PDB file of C-alpha atoms in Angstrom:
ATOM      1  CA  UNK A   1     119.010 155.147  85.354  1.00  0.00           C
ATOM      2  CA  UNK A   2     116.063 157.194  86.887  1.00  0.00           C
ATOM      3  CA  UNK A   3     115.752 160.733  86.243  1.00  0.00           C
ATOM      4  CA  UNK A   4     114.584 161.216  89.997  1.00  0.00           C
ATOM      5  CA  UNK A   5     114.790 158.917  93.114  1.00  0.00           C
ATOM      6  CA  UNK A   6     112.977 159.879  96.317  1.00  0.00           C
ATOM      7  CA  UNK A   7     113.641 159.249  99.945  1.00  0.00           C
ATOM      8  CA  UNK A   8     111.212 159.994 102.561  1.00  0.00           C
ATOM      9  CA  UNK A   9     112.037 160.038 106.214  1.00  0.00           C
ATOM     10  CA  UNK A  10     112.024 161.921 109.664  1.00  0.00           C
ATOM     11  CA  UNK A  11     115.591 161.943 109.837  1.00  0.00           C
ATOM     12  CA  UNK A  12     115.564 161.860 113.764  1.00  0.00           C
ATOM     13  CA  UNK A  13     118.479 161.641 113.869  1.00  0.00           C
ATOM     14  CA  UNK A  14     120.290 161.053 110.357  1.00  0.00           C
ATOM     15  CA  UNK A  15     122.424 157.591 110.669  1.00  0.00           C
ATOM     16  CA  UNK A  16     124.429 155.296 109.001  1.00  0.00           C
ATOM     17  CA  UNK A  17     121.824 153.230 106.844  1.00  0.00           C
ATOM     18  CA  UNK A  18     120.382 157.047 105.786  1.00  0.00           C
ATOM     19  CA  UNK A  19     123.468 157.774 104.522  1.00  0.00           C
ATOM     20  CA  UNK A  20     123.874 154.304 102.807  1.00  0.00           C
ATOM     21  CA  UNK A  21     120.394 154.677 101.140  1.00  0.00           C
ATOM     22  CA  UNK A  22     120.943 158.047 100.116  1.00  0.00           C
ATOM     23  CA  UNK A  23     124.420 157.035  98.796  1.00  0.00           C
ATOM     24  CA  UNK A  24     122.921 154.536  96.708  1.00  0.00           C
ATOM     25  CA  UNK A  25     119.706 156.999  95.377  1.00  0.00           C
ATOM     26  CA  UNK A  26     122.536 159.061  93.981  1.00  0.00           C
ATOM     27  CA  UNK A  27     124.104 156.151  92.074  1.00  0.00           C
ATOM     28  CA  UNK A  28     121.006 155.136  90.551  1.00  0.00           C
ATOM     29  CA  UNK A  29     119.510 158.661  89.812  1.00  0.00           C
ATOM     30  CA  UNK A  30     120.175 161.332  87.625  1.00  0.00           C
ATOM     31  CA  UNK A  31     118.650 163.799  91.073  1.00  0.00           C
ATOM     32  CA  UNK A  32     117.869 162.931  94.386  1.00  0.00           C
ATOM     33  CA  UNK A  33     115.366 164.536  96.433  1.00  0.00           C
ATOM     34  CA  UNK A  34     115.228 163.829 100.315  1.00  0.00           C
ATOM     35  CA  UNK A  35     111.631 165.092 101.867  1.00  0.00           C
ATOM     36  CA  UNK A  36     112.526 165.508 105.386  1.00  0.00           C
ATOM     37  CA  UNK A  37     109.057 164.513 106.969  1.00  0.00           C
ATOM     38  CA  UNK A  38     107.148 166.239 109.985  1.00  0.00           C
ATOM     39  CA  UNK A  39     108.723 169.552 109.895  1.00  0.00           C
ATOM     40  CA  UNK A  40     105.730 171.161 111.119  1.00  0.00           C
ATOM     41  CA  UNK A  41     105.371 168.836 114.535  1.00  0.00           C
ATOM     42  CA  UNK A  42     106.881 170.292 118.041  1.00  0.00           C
ATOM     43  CA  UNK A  43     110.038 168.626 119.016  1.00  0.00           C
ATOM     44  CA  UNK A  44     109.436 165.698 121.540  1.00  0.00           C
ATOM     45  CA  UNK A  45     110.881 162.496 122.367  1.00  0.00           C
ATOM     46  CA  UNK A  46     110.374 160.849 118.799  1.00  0.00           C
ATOM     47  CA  UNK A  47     110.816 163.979 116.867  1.00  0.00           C
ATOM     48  CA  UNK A  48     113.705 165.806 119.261  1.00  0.00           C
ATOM     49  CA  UNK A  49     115.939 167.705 115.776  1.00  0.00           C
ATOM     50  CA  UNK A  50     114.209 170.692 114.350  1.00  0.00           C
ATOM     51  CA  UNK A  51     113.979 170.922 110.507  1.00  0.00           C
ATOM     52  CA  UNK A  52     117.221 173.556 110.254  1.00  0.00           C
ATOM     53  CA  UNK A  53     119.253 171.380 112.276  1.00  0.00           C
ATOM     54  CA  UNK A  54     118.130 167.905 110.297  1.00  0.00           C
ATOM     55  CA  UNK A  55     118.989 169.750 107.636  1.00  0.00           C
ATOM     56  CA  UNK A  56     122.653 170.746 108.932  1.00  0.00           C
ATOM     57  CA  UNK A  57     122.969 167.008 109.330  1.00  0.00           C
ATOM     58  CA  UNK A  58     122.294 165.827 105.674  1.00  0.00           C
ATOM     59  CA  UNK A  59     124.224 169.040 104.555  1.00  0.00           C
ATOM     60  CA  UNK A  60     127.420 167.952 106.789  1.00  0.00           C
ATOM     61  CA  UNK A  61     127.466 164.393 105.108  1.00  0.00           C
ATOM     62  CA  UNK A  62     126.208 165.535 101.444  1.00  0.00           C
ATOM     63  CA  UNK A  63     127.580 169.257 100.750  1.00  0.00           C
ATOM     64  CA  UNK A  64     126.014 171.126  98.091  1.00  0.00           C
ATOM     65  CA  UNK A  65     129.225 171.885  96.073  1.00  0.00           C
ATOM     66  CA  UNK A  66     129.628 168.329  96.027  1.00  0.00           C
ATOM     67  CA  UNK A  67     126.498 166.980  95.344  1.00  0.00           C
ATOM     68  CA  UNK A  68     124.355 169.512  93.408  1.00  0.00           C
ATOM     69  CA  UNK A  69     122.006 167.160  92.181  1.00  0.00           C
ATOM     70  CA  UNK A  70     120.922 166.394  95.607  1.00  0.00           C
ATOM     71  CA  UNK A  71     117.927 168.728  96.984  1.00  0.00           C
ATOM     72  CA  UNK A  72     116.627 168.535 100.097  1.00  0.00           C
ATOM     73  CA  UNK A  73     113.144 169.830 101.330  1.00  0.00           C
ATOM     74  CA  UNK A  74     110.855 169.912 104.172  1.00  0.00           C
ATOM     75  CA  UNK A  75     107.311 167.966 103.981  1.00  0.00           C
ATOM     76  CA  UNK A  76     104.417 168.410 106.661  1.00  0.00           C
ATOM     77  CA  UNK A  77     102.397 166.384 108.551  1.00  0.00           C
ATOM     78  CA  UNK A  78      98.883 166.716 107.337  1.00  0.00           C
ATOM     79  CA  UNK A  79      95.048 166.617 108.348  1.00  0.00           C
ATOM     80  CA  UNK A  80      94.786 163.100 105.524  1.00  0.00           C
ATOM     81  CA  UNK A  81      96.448 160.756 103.921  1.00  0.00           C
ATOM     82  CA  UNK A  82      95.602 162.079 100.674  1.00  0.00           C
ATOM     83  CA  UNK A  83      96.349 165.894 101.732  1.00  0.00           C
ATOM     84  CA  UNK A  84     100.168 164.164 102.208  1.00  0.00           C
ATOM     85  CA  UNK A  85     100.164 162.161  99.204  1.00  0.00           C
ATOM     86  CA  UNK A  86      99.336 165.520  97.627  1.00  0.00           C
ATOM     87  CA  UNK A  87     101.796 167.531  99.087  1.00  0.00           C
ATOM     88  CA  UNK A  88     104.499 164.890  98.648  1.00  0.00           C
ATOM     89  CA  UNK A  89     103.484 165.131  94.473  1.00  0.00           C
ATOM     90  CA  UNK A  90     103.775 168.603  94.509  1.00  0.00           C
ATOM     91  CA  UNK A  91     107.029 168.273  95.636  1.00  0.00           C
ATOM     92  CA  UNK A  92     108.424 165.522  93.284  1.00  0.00           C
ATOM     93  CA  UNK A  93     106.483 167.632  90.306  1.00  0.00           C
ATOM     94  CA  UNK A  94     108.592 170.589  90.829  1.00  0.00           C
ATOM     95  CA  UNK A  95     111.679 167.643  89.385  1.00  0.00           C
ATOM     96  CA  UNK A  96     110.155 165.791  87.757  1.00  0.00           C
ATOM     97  CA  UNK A  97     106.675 165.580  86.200  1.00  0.00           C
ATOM     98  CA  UNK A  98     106.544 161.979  85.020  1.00  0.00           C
ATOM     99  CA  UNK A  99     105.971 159.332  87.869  1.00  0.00           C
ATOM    100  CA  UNK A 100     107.530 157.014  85.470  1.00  0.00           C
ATOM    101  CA  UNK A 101     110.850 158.412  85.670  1.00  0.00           C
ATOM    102  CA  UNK A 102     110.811 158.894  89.748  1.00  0.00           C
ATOM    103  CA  UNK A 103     111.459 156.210  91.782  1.00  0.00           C
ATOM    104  CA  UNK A 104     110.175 156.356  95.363  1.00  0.00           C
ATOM    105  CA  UNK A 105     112.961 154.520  98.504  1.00  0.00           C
ATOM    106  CA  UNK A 106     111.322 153.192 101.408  1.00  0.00           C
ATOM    107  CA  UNK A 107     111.495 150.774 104.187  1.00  0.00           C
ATOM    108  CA  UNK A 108     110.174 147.138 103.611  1.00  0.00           C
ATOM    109  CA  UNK A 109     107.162 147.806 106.341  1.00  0.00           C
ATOM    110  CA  UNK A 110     106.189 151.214 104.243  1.00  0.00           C
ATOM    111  CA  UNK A 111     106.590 149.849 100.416  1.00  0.00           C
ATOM    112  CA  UNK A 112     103.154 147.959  99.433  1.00  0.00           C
ATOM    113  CA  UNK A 113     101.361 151.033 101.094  1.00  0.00           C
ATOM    114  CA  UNK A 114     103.453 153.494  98.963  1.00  0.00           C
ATOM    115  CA  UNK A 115     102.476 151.159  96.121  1.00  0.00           C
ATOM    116  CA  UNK A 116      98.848 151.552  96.621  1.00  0.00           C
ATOM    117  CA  UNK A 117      98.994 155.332  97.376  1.00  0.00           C
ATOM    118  CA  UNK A 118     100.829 156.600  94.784  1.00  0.00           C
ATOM    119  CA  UNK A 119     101.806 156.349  91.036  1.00  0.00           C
ATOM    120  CA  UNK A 120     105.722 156.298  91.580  1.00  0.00           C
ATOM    121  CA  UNK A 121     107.884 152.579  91.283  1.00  0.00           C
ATOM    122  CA  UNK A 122     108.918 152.029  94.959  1.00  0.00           C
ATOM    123  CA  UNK A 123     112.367 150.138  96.250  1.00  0.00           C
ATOM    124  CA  UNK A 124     111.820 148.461  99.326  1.00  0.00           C
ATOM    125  CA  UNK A 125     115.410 148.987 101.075  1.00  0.00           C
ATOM    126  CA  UNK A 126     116.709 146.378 103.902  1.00  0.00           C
ATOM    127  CA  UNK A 127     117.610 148.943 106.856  1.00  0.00           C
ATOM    128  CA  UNK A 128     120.102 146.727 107.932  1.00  0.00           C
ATOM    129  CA  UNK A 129     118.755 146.036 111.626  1.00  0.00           C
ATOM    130  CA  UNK A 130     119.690 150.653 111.943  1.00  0.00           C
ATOM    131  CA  UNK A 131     116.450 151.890 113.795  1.00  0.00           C
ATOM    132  CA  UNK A 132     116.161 155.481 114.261  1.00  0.00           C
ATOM    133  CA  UNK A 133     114.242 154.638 117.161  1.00  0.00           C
ATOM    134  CA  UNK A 134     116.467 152.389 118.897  1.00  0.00           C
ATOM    135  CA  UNK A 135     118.993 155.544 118.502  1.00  0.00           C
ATOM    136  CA  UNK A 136     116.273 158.083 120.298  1.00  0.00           C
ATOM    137  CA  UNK A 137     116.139 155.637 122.988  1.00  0.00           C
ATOM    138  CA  UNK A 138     119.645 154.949 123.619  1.00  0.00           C
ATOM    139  CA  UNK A 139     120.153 158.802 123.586  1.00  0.00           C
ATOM    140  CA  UNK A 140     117.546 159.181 126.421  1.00  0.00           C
ATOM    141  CA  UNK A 141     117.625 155.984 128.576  1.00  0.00           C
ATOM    142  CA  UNK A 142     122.138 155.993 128.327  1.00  0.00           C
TER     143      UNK A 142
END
């Protein structure tokens, strides 16, 4: 078991095979962190939830009395790559300091460049066919 596993994601909107992966982060890891991506970016068509309500969305599925080893946090969009890869460190540090121990979930497309950009092991997770964007679209064009 992994002291720390780490999902990544916009969230936009939070769906079955989110739940599923973050369900199975929390079986495999002592903590769970969940960096809810662009929370500095103006809501539009493939960003339409603001940060406090993807956050009410993760909180109504995972409670905090029920899972207190699950924290959830915002990260920004930045300038650079490497300003993000730094900011994303920063946050995992604040858990756990040794990239050995933190394992990093992420889509099959994302994984080798996740590999290459940072020190963390990296699961490549099958989203099932889910697509947030196939949600955002249904939600507009319905």
């Amino acid at each position: 078991m992994n002291k720390l596993g780490v999902i990544v994601g916009r969230f936009q909107p939070l769906h079955k095979g989110h739940v599923s992966l973050i369900l199975k982060a929390l079986e495999e890891n002592e903590k769970v962190l969940i960096l809810v991506g662009s929370v500095n970016r103006e809501r539009n068509f493939n960003n339409p939830y603001s940060m406090p309500r993807r956050l009410t969305m993760i909180r109504n599925v995972f409670p905090e009395k029920t899972y207190d080893n699950l924290y959830v946090r915002g990260l920004k969009d930045k300038h650079s790559d490497d300003e993000w890869i730094g900011e994303l460190t920063a946050n995992i540090n604040q858990l756990e300091e040794d990239p050995t121990q933190v394992i990093l979930y992420t889509s099959e497309k994302d994984s080798e460049w996740y590999s290459q950009a940072t020190l963390y092991a990296v699961a490549a997770v099958d989203s099932n066919g889910i697509s947030a964007t196939n949600i955002r679209q249904s939600m507009y064009y319905s």
